[in-house]
GROMACS .gro file of C-alpha atoms in nm:
model
  429
    1MET     CA    1  -2.523   2.205  -5.552
    2LYS     CA    2  -2.655   1.873  -5.668
    3LEU     CA    3  -2.677   1.774  -6.019
    4SER     CA    4  -3.040   1.698  -5.972
    5GLN     CA    5  -3.124   2.076  -5.896
    6LEU     CA    6  -2.930   2.206  -6.213
    7PRO     CA    7  -3.211   2.206  -6.440
    8LEU     CA    8  -3.411   2.397  -6.198
    9VAL     CA    9  -3.161   2.654  -6.165
   10LEU     CA   10  -3.139   2.680  -6.549
   11LEU     CA   11  -3.481   2.710  -6.578
   12LEU     CA   12  -3.494   3.010  -6.304
   13ILE     CA   13  -3.228   3.197  -6.510
   14SER     CA   14  -3.409   3.133  -6.824
   15ASN     CA   15  -3.705   3.283  -6.687
   16ILE     CA   16  -3.546   3.593  -6.550
   17SER     CA   17  -3.365   3.638  -6.903
   18SER     CA   18  -3.713   3.596  -7.089
   19GLN     CA   19  -3.849   3.895  -6.889
   20HIS     CA   20  -3.588   4.158  -7.025
   21THR     CA   21  -3.462   4.004  -7.350
   22GLU     CA   22  -3.747   3.987  -7.594
   23ALA     CA   23  -3.669   4.079  -7.967
   24ARG     CA   24  -3.577   4.430  -8.049
   25PRO     CA   25  -3.895   4.622  -8.174
   26LYS     CA   26  -3.850   4.818  -8.515
   27VAL     CA   27  -3.938   5.190  -8.586
   28THR     CA   28  -4.068   5.307  -8.913
   29ILE     CA   29  -4.152   5.656  -9.020
   30LYS     CA   30  -4.432   5.766  -9.279
   31PRO     CA   31  -4.394   5.878  -9.542
   32ASP     CA   32  -4.018   5.915  -9.510
   33GLN     CA   33  -3.737   5.972  -9.286
   34HIS     CA   34  -3.669   6.306  -9.460
   35VAL     CA   35  -3.965   6.529  -9.458
   36PHE     CA   36  -4.071   6.888  -9.500
   37ARG     CA   37  -4.220   7.133  -9.258
   38GLY     CA   38  -4.607   7.097  -9.257
   39GLU     CA   39  -4.621   6.742  -9.349
   40ARG     CA   40  -4.824   6.465  -9.154
   41VAL     CA   41  -4.569   6.224  -9.014
   42THR     CA   42  -4.617   5.883  -8.849
   43LEU     CA   43  -4.390   5.699  -8.603
   44ARG     CA   44  -4.455   5.333  -8.576
   45CYS     CA   45  -4.338   5.070  -8.318
   46ASP     CA   46  -4.394   4.704  -8.424
   47ILE     CA   47  -4.414   4.463  -8.146
   48TYR     CA   48  -4.753   4.257  -8.157
   49SER     CA   49  -4.989   4.309  -7.874
   50TRP     CA   50  -4.746   4.513  -7.634
   51ARG     CA   51  -4.770   4.835  -7.464
   52TYR     CA   52  -4.517   5.102  -7.627
   53SER     CA   53  -4.314   5.364  -7.486
   54TRP     CA   54  -4.155   5.640  -7.697
   55TYR     CA   55  -3.811   5.815  -7.660
   56LYS     CA   56  -3.648   6.098  -7.837
   57ASP     CA   57  -3.274   6.201  -7.852
   58GLY     CA   58  -3.158   5.929  -7.588
   59SER     CA   59  -3.405   6.065  -7.321
   60ASP     CA   60  -3.541   5.815  -7.056
   61THR     CA   61  -3.852   6.033  -7.078
   62VAL     CA   62  -4.181   5.855  -7.245
   63PHE     CA   63  -4.387   6.115  -7.468
   64SER     CA   64  -4.609   5.878  -7.582
   65ASP     CA   65  -4.742   5.534  -7.538
   66LYS     CA   66  -4.891   5.428  -7.873
   67GLN     CA   67  -4.802   5.206  -8.131
   68GLU     CA   68  -4.830   5.465  -8.387
   69HIS     CA   69  -4.758   5.827  -8.273
   70ALA     CA   70  -4.856   6.097  -8.543
   71PHE     CA   71  -4.720   6.466  -8.589
   72SER     CA   72  -5.027   6.651  -8.785
   73SER     CA   73  -4.815   6.900  -8.901
   74VAL     CA   74  -4.428   6.836  -8.850
   75THR     CA   75  -4.189   7.119  -8.759
   76GLU     CA   76  -3.824   7.143  -8.731
   77SER     CA   77  -3.819   7.108  -8.367
   78ASP     CA   78  -3.949   6.749  -8.424
   79ALA     CA   79  -3.655   6.645  -8.597
   80GLY     CA   80  -3.423   6.407  -8.399
   81LYS     CA   81  -3.354   6.026  -8.339
   82TYR     CA   82  -3.644   5.818  -8.217
   83SER     CA   83  -3.682   5.506  -8.071
   84CYS     CA   84  -3.935   5.279  -7.887
   85SER     CA   85  -3.945   4.999  -7.614
   86GLY     CA   86  -4.233   4.750  -7.553
   87SER     CA   87  -4.391   4.571  -7.232
   88GLU     CA   88  -4.616   4.287  -7.223
   89ARG     CA   89  -4.986   4.389  -7.184
   90GLU     CA   90  -5.042   4.101  -6.944
   91GLY     CA   91  -4.712   4.011  -6.787
   92SER     CA   92  -4.369   4.136  -6.690
   93ARG     CA   93  -4.174   4.102  -6.988
   94THR     CA   94  -4.008   4.390  -7.174
   95SER     CA   95  -3.829   4.441  -7.501
   96HIS     CA   96  -3.488   4.598  -7.568
   97ILE     CA   97  -3.496   4.957  -7.678
   98SER     CA   98  -3.517   4.960  -8.059
   99GLU     CA   99  -3.247   5.122  -8.258
  100GLU     CA  100  -3.269   5.491  -8.314
  101VAL     CA  101  -3.433   5.622  -8.641
  102THR     CA  102  -3.348   5.976  -8.747
  103LEU     CA  103  -3.633   6.214  -8.863
  104THR     CA  104  -3.509   6.499  -9.067
  105VAL     CA  105  -3.736   6.790  -9.113
  106SER     CA  106  -3.659   7.058  -9.390
  107ASP     CA  107  -3.844   7.368  -9.493
  108LYS     CA  108  -4.120   7.368  -9.733
  109ALA     CA  109  -4.030   7.127 -10.034
  110THR     CA  110  -3.971   7.286 -10.369
  111ALA     CA  111  -4.008   7.048 -10.701
  112VAL     CA  112  -3.703   7.102 -10.971
  113LEU     CA  113  -3.766   7.080 -11.312
  114GLY     CA  114  -3.529   6.991 -11.581
  115VAL     CA  115  -3.547   6.913 -11.956
  116SER     CA  116  -3.389   6.631 -12.163
  117PRO     CA  117  -3.223   6.645 -12.388
  118GLN     CA  118  -3.242   7.010 -12.434
  119THR     CA  119  -3.458   7.329 -12.425
  120TRP     CA  120  -3.423   7.425 -12.794
  121LEU     CA  121  -3.585   7.170 -13.060
  122ASN     CA  122  -3.655   7.142 -13.416
  123GLU     CA  123  -4.021   7.036 -13.504
  124GLY     CA  124  -4.039   6.636 -13.453
  125ASP     CA  125  -3.782   6.620 -13.192
  126PRO     CA  126  -3.873   6.436 -12.873
  127VAL     CA  127  -3.834   6.606 -12.527
  128THR     CA  128  -3.889   6.493 -12.165
  129LEU     CA  129  -3.961   6.697 -11.867
  130ILE     CA  130  -3.837   6.559 -11.534
  131CYS     CA  131  -3.967   6.686 -11.225
  132GLU     CA  132  -3.795   6.571 -10.884
  133VAL     CA  133  -3.812   6.700 -10.525
  134ASN     CA  134  -3.456   6.770 -10.394
  135SER     CA  135  -3.323   6.504 -10.100
  136SER     CA  136  -3.647   6.300 -10.110
  137SER     CA  137  -3.766   6.047 -10.345
  138THR     CA  138  -4.027   5.855 -10.162
  139GLY     CA  139  -4.407   5.850 -10.257
  140TRP     CA  140  -4.439   6.152 -10.481
  141THR     CA  141  -4.679   6.193 -10.730
  142PHE     CA  142  -4.635   6.531 -10.996
  143SER     CA  143  -4.883   6.763 -11.182
  144TRP     CA  144  -4.765   6.963 -11.491
  145PHE     CA  145  -4.846   7.320 -11.598
  146SER     CA  146  -4.767   7.560 -11.880
  147LEU     CA  147  -4.746   7.920 -11.797
  148LEU     CA  148  -5.070   8.148 -11.943
  149LEU     CA  149  -5.083   8.480 -12.013
  150SER     CA  150  -5.442   8.652 -11.913
  151GLY     CA  151  -5.444   9.001 -11.937
  152ASN     CA  152  -5.109   9.138 -11.768
  153SER     CA  153  -5.108   8.836 -11.521
  154ASN     CA  154  -4.942   8.491 -11.537
  155HIS     CA  155  -5.159   8.201 -11.455
  156TYR     CA  156  -5.045   7.803 -11.416
  157ASN     CA  157  -5.259   7.623 -11.671
  158PRO     CA  158  -5.287   7.223 -11.631
  159LEU     CA  159  -5.150   7.025 -11.915
  160SER     CA  160  -5.468   6.852 -12.048
  161ASP     CA  161  -5.262   6.544 -12.190
  162SER     CA  162  -5.053   6.495 -11.894
  163SER     CA  163  -5.103   6.212 -11.651
  164ARG     CA  164  -5.029   6.180 -11.277
  165GLY     CA  165  -4.745   5.949 -11.172
  166SER     CA  166  -4.465   5.835 -10.932
  167GLY     CA  167  -4.197   5.837 -11.212
  168GLY     CA  168  -4.178   6.237 -11.263
  169HIS     CA  169  -4.147   6.226 -11.630
  170TYR     CA  170  -4.362   6.429 -11.901
  171SER     CA  171  -4.263   6.332 -12.227
  172ILE     CA  172  -4.340   6.476 -12.571
  173SER     CA  173  -4.263   6.220 -12.865
  174SER     CA  174  -4.285   6.499 -13.130
  175ALA     CA  175  -4.242   6.857 -13.082
  176ALA     CA  176  -4.455   7.120 -13.258
  177LEU     CA  177  -4.478   7.480 -13.261
  178LYS     CA  178  -4.738   7.489 -13.023
  179HIS     CA  179  -4.521   7.336 -12.754
  180THR     CA  180  -4.317   7.683 -12.734
  181GLY     CA  181  -4.387   7.809 -12.400
  182VAL     CA  182  -4.267   7.791 -12.012
  183TYR     CA  183  -4.338   7.495 -11.809
  184VAL     CA  184  -4.365   7.410 -11.413
  185CYS     CA  185  -4.435   7.125 -11.218
  186GLU     CA  186  -4.552   7.021 -10.866
  187GLY     CA  187  -4.536   6.725 -10.628
  188GLU     CA  188  -4.767   6.595 -10.357
  189ARG     CA  189  -4.773   6.291 -10.142
  190GLY     CA  190  -4.968   6.182  -9.799
  191ASP     CA  191  -5.293   6.184  -9.676
  192PRO     CA  192  -5.395   6.474  -9.597
  193VAL     CA  193  -5.237   6.570  -9.946
  194TYR     CA  194  -4.905   6.769  -9.891
  195ASN     CA  195  -4.779   6.995 -10.212
  196THR     CA  196  -4.446   7.115 -10.267
  197TRP     CA  197  -4.397   7.474 -10.388
  198PHE     CA  198  -4.432   7.502 -10.778
  199SER     CA  199  -4.082   7.433 -10.956
  200ASN     CA  200  -3.861   7.661 -11.151
  201LYS     CA  201  -3.992   7.756 -11.474
  202GLN     CA  202  -3.846   7.593 -11.776
  203LEU     CA  203  -3.894   7.763 -12.122
  204ILE     CA  204  -3.904   7.519 -12.450
  205TRP     CA  205  -3.886   7.680 -12.781
  206VAL     CA  206  -3.955   7.486 -13.106
  207THR     CA  207  -3.851   7.583 -13.463
  208GLY     CA  208  -4.058   7.457 -13.725
  209VAL     CA  209  -4.071   7.386 -14.072
  210SER     CA  210  -4.349   7.605 -14.223
  211PRO     CA  211  -4.470   7.841 -13.936
  212PRO     CA  212  -4.788   8.033 -14.008
  213VAL     CA  213  -4.604   8.365 -13.939
  214SER     CA  214  -4.265   8.501 -13.923
  215LEU     CA  215  -4.105   8.738 -13.678
  216ILE     CA  216  -3.904   9.014 -13.857
  217ILE     CA  217  -3.638   9.193 -13.658
  218SER     CA  218  -3.478   9.511 -13.704
  219PRO     CA  219  -3.191   9.549 -13.700
  220SER     CA  220  -3.181   9.168 -13.840
  221ARG     CA  221  -3.001   8.989 -13.568
  222THR     CA  222  -3.033   8.834 -13.263
  223GLN     CA  223  -2.775   9.007 -13.019
  224HIS     CA  224  -2.842   9.395 -12.971
  225PHE     CA  225  -2.662   9.697 -12.795
  226THR     CA  226  -2.799   9.875 -12.521
  227SER     CA  227  -3.000  10.196 -12.562
  228VAL     CA  228  -3.089  10.150 -12.926
  229SER     CA  229  -3.418  10.122 -13.075
  230LEU     CA  230  -3.544   9.752 -13.170
  231SER     CA  231  -3.833   9.671 -13.387
  232LEU     CA  232  -4.020   9.332 -13.394
  233SER     CA  233  -4.317   9.267 -13.664
  234CYS     CA  234  -4.518   8.956 -13.735
  235GLU     CA  235  -4.574   8.925 -14.103
  236ASP     CA  236  -4.809   8.671 -14.260
  237GLN     CA  237  -5.032   8.624 -14.576
  238SER     CA  238  -5.334   8.616 -14.356
  239ASN     CA  239  -5.579   8.898 -14.199
  240SER     CA  240  -5.481   8.714 -13.865
  241ARG     CA  241  -5.412   8.919 -13.554
  242TRP     CA  242  -5.087   8.840 -13.399
  243THR     CA  243  -4.907   8.969 -13.097
  244VAL     CA  244  -4.555   8.971 -13.017
  245ARG     CA  245  -4.483   8.796 -12.695
  246ARG     CA  246  -4.171   8.747 -12.468
  247TYR     CA  247  -4.030   8.566 -12.192
  248THR     CA  248  -3.756   8.753 -12.038
  249ASP     CA  249  -3.447   8.594 -11.859
  250SER     CA  250  -3.461   8.875 -11.558
  251TRP     CA  251  -3.836   8.884 -11.505
  252ARG     CA  252  -3.923   8.484 -11.566
  253TRP     CA  253  -4.276   8.577 -11.667
  254LEU     CA  254  -4.471   8.599 -11.989
  255GLU     CA  255  -4.557   8.943 -12.132
  256ASP     CA  256  -4.692   9.126 -12.435
  257CYS     CA  257  -4.483   9.409 -12.588
  258SER     CA  258  -4.766   9.645 -12.502
  259SER     CA  259  -4.790   9.531 -12.115
  260SER     CA  260  -4.710   9.760 -11.833
  261SER     CA  261  -4.412   9.570 -11.749
  262SER     CA  262  -4.245   9.666 -12.079
  263LEU     CA  263  -4.189  10.020 -11.972
  264SER     CA  264  -4.015  10.110 -12.292
  265GLY     CA  265  -4.216   9.926 -12.549
  266SER     CA  266  -4.549   9.994 -12.747
  267GLN     CA  267  -4.720   9.779 -13.006
  268THR     CA  268  -4.900   9.925 -13.308
  269GLY     CA  269  -5.110   9.638 -13.497
  270SER     CA  270  -4.889   9.336 -13.525
  271THR     CA  271  -4.539   9.548 -13.443
  272CYS     CA  272  -4.352   9.605 -13.126
  273THR     CA  273  -4.138   9.873 -13.070
  274ILE     CA  274  -3.865   9.897 -12.791
  275ARG     CA  275  -3.746  10.261 -12.794
  276SER     CA  276  -3.424  10.212 -12.570
  277THR     CA  277  -3.312   9.831 -12.507
  278ILE     CA  278  -3.179   9.737 -12.179
  279THR     CA  279  -3.026   9.415 -12.063
  280GLU     CA  280  -3.356   9.315 -11.885
  281ASP     CA  281  -3.501   9.300 -12.242
  282THR     CA  282  -3.288   8.984 -12.304
  283GLY     CA  283  -3.531   8.683 -12.346
  284VAL     CA  284  -3.712   8.495 -12.599
  285TYR     CA  285  -3.957   8.631 -12.854
  286TRP     CA  286  -4.219   8.480 -13.084
  287CYS     CA  287  -4.556   8.578 -13.248
  288GLU     CA  288  -4.891   8.451 -13.113
  289SER     CA  289  -5.230   8.459 -13.252
  290GLU     CA  290  -5.546   8.484 -13.030
  291SER     CA  291  -5.610   8.123 -13.109
  292GLY     CA  292  -5.273   8.008 -12.997
  293GLU     CA  293  -5.075   7.971 -13.324
  294LYS     CA  294  -4.701   8.055 -13.286
  295SER     CA  295  -4.408   8.137 -13.486
  296HIS     CA  296  -4.056   8.076 -13.478
  297PRO     CA  297  -3.926   8.180 -13.115
  298VAL     CA  298  -3.610   8.399 -13.153
  299ASN     CA  299  -3.357   8.445 -12.853
  300ILE     CA  300  -3.282   8.798 -12.833
  301THR     CA  301  -3.000   8.911 -12.630
  302VAL     CA  302  -2.927   9.277 -12.536
  303HIS     CA  303  -2.552   9.347 -12.429
  304HIS     CA  304  -2.322   9.648 -12.373
  305GLY     CA  305  -1.984   9.642 -12.536
  306VAL     CA  306  -1.915   9.350 -12.796
  307ILE     CA  307  -2.209   9.154 -12.963
  308LEU     CA  308  -2.209   8.886 -13.229
  309GLU     CA  309  -2.378   8.970 -13.528
  310SER     CA  310  -2.563   8.638 -13.626
  311PRO     CA  311  -2.875   8.543 -13.832
  312VAL     CA  312  -3.247   8.558 -13.679
  313HIS     CA  313  -3.381   8.274 -13.817
  314PRO     CA  314  -3.207   7.917 -13.842
  315VAL     CA  315  -2.972   7.870 -14.149
  316THR     CA  316  -3.095   7.664 -14.465
  317GLU     CA  317  -2.879   7.358 -14.501
  318GLY     CA  318  -2.643   7.428 -14.779
  319GLU     CA  319  -2.649   7.812 -14.766
  320SER     CA  320  -2.361   8.026 -14.623
  321LEU     CA  321  -2.350   8.199 -14.291
  322THR     CA  322  -2.155   8.507 -14.214
  323LEU     CA  323  -2.073   8.622 -13.862
  324ARG     CA  324  -1.922   8.948 -13.755
  325CYS     CA  325  -1.812   9.085 -13.417
  326LEU     CA  326  -1.918   9.418 -13.341
  327TYR     CA  327  -1.826   9.680 -13.066
  328GLN     CA  328  -2.089   9.946 -12.952
  329HIS     CA  329  -1.843  10.250 -12.870
  330SER     CA  330  -1.650  10.280 -13.203
  331THR     CA  331  -1.691  10.451 -13.518
  332SER     CA  332  -1.605  10.141 -13.690
  333PRO     CA  333  -1.783   9.896 -13.498
  334ASN     CA  334  -1.638   9.595 -13.707
  335LEU     CA  335  -1.377   9.444 -13.482
  336ARG     CA  336  -1.085   9.183 -13.570
  337ALA     CA  337  -1.172   8.919 -13.319
  338ASP     CA  338  -1.150   8.547 -13.266
  339PHE     CA  339  -1.450   8.321 -13.322
  340TYR     CA  340  -1.594   8.059 -13.117
  341LYS     CA  341  -1.820   7.753 -13.151
  342ASP     CA  342  -1.922   7.547 -12.832
  343GLU     CA  343  -1.638   7.741 -12.655
  344SER     CA  344  -1.385   7.607 -12.880
  345LEU     CA  345  -1.186   7.853 -13.094
  346ILE     CA  346  -1.265   7.812 -13.464
  347GLN     CA  347  -1.114   8.106 -13.629
  348SER     CA  348  -0.867   8.393 -13.490
  349GLN     CA  349  -0.788   8.751 -13.557
  350THR     CA  350  -1.045   8.791 -13.847
  351THR     CA  351  -1.301   9.086 -13.922
  352GLY     CA  352  -1.561   8.808 -14.009
  353MET     CA  353  -1.617   8.440 -14.053
  354ILE     CA  354  -1.808   8.255 -14.323
  355ILE     CA  355  -1.915   7.900 -14.336
  356SER     CA  356  -1.991   7.853 -14.705
  357ASN     CA  357  -2.179   7.522 -14.684
  358PHE     CA  358  -2.384   7.557 -14.341
  359SER     CA  359  -2.471   7.173 -14.231
  360LYS     CA  360  -2.612   6.992 -13.924
  361SER     CA  361  -2.267   6.962 -13.791
  362HIS     CA  362  -2.232   7.311 -13.769
  363LYS     CA  363  -2.528   7.424 -13.531
  364GLY     CA  364  -2.440   7.514 -13.188
  365PHE     CA  365  -2.332   7.839 -12.976
  366TYR     CA  366  -2.128   8.097 -13.113
  367SER     CA  367  -1.953   8.378 -12.994
  368CYS     CA  368  -1.685   8.633 -13.059
  369LYS     CA  369  -1.405   8.760 -12.844
  370HIS     CA  370  -1.165   9.089 -12.858
  371PRO     CA  371  -0.854   9.072 -12.635
  372GLU     CA  372  -0.925   9.444 -12.500
  373LYS     CA  373  -1.297   9.495 -12.584
  374GLY     CA  374  -1.423   9.175 -12.420
  375GLU     CA  375  -1.639   8.888 -12.532
  376SER     CA  376  -1.979   8.879 -12.667
  377PRO     CA  377  -2.281   8.664 -12.526
  378LYS     CA  378  -2.333   8.333 -12.663
  379SER     CA  379  -2.586   8.267 -12.975
  380TRP     CA  380  -2.747   7.935 -13.062
  381ILE     CA  381  -2.758   7.882 -13.458
  382SER     CA  382  -2.953   7.603 -13.591
  383VAL     CA  383  -3.011   7.444 -13.929
  384THR     CA  384  -3.320   7.374 -14.152
  385ALA     CA  385  -3.355   7.136 -14.427
  386SER     CA  386  -3.301   7.307 -14.784
  387HIS     CA  387  -3.607   7.369 -14.996
  388SER     CA  388  -3.439   7.209 -15.288
  389GLY     CA  389  -3.379   6.906 -15.088
  390SER     CA  390  -3.746   6.878 -14.991
  391GLN     CA  391  -3.846   6.913 -15.375
  392ILE     CA  392  -3.579   6.636 -15.466
  393SER     CA  393  -3.725   6.421 -15.196
  394VAL     CA  394  -4.084   6.484 -15.352
  395LEU     CA  395  -3.964   6.447 -15.708
  396HIS     CA  396  -3.813   6.101 -15.602
  397THR     CA  397  -4.112   6.000 -15.432
  398PHE     CA  398  -4.354   6.081 -15.733
  399THR     CA  399  -4.112   5.923 -15.964
  400SER     CA  400  -4.122   5.589 -15.764
  401VAL     CA  401  -4.482   5.597 -15.732
  402LEU     CA  402  -4.512   5.657 -16.125
  403THR     CA  403  -4.276   5.385 -16.202
  404VAL     CA  404  -4.471   5.118 -16.002
  405SER     CA  405  -4.777   5.242 -16.146
  406LEU     CA  406  -4.666   5.197 -16.466
  407TYR     CA  407  -4.512   4.829 -16.404
  408LEU     CA  408  -4.863   4.730 -16.269
  409LEU     CA  409  -5.048   4.863 -16.574
  410VAL     CA  410  -4.814   4.675 -16.814
  411THR     CA  411  -4.861   4.354 -16.599
  412VAL     CA  412  -5.224   4.381 -16.616
  413VAL     CA  413  -5.224   4.443 -16.988
  414LEU     CA  414  -4.989   4.146 -17.041
  415ILE     CA  415  -5.210   3.905 -16.822
  416TYR     CA  416  -5.536   4.039 -17.010
  417LYS     CA  417  -5.391   3.961 -17.341
  418CYS     CA  418  -5.272   3.609 -17.228
  419CYS     CA  419  -5.588   3.521 -17.102
  420ARG     CA  420  -5.747   3.644 -17.437
  421MET     CA  421  -5.539   3.452 -17.632
  422ARG     CA  422  -5.601   3.138 -17.443
  423ALA     CA  423  -5.967   3.175 -17.478
  424GLU     CA  424  -5.946   3.202 -17.869
  425SER     CA  425  -5.725   2.896 -17.879
  426VAL     CA  426  -5.994   2.691 -17.692
  427GLU     CA  427  -6.275   2.814 -17.917
  428GLU     CA  428  -6.076   2.742 -18.258
  429GLN     CA  429  -6.036   2.396 -18.112
   0.00000   0.00000   0.00000
């Protein structure tokens, strides 16, 4: 071959190569590579001004020739590995086949609701509800609801002060008694809109400083044996009508004591009576008025065997707390047992435990355990500020204000006298 012919040969090789070695196209999937059955999904192949060919799972069969291929309602059978290639509309050049992109299709999406820092709160505490969609985080916005009881039915009531957003957080800066209740969330994305299932239910209960009504429980403890009578009453100083309401762990819905689902319960006035307790009566109970006012909630546990005798309401700071371990099947129910706080042993082999000066450091989950009879459920015991402490604080504030007022009064009087003396001095001159 003559050297003069070499550039021509290189040009021919370049032309042949250019017909088959264009840049590799890129596949994108909207709204995400992990989607859920029923969503609208779009595959897009990006090479400007070319024809397109779509392939699935390595097959050389073209199933679509559009730049965007949409599944109006994706199913599990659409899951797989997708790739595309392009060819020039007015020419003979073709591209490489793109890298494969995997489309995963799961069953109907479900939102998951969590609470931070905890579900049991004191009035004034901050709390945040966190809504997520398992295995997926792209493009979701969220709605928030509280569970509302109407008659014997539960309904999801949109929170009026919640705002939609992609963050998945709903925050309450200062919890109040009115925030006691059951909450759920829901996610959505896409166009047309695709909604998740409602999330799991999360109960938040708030202990207030001065509730408008108190829930009185007889016997006065949070844990109770099965097959016994239990009385719950709403007591206040007004003529308001109060109803005992509960959210049970077993059924996961709101109900009144007089509802048809409470087969052993009845309500007379503001008093609820459960004639024969069963483990399904375990749940959170509170008093609620027709206007939505609420009492301190009480977490009641019904258990057979060993239970912990603990107070119904939070312990006042500085007061003593007495705990006992009781056994259902004994003529002398008081057991010699071990006592635990937050699963750590704090006192062993005693018929009762006394904390003489209860403080914030003592709040937590308490339980007791007998080596043969078994272990009680856990009870959350919290603390409230002492009334005397509040009085001292008010007295201190009053004293401070009075001192400042007297100081200002004396200062004004002295200034007045000084000015008057100066005026008299000028007149004498």
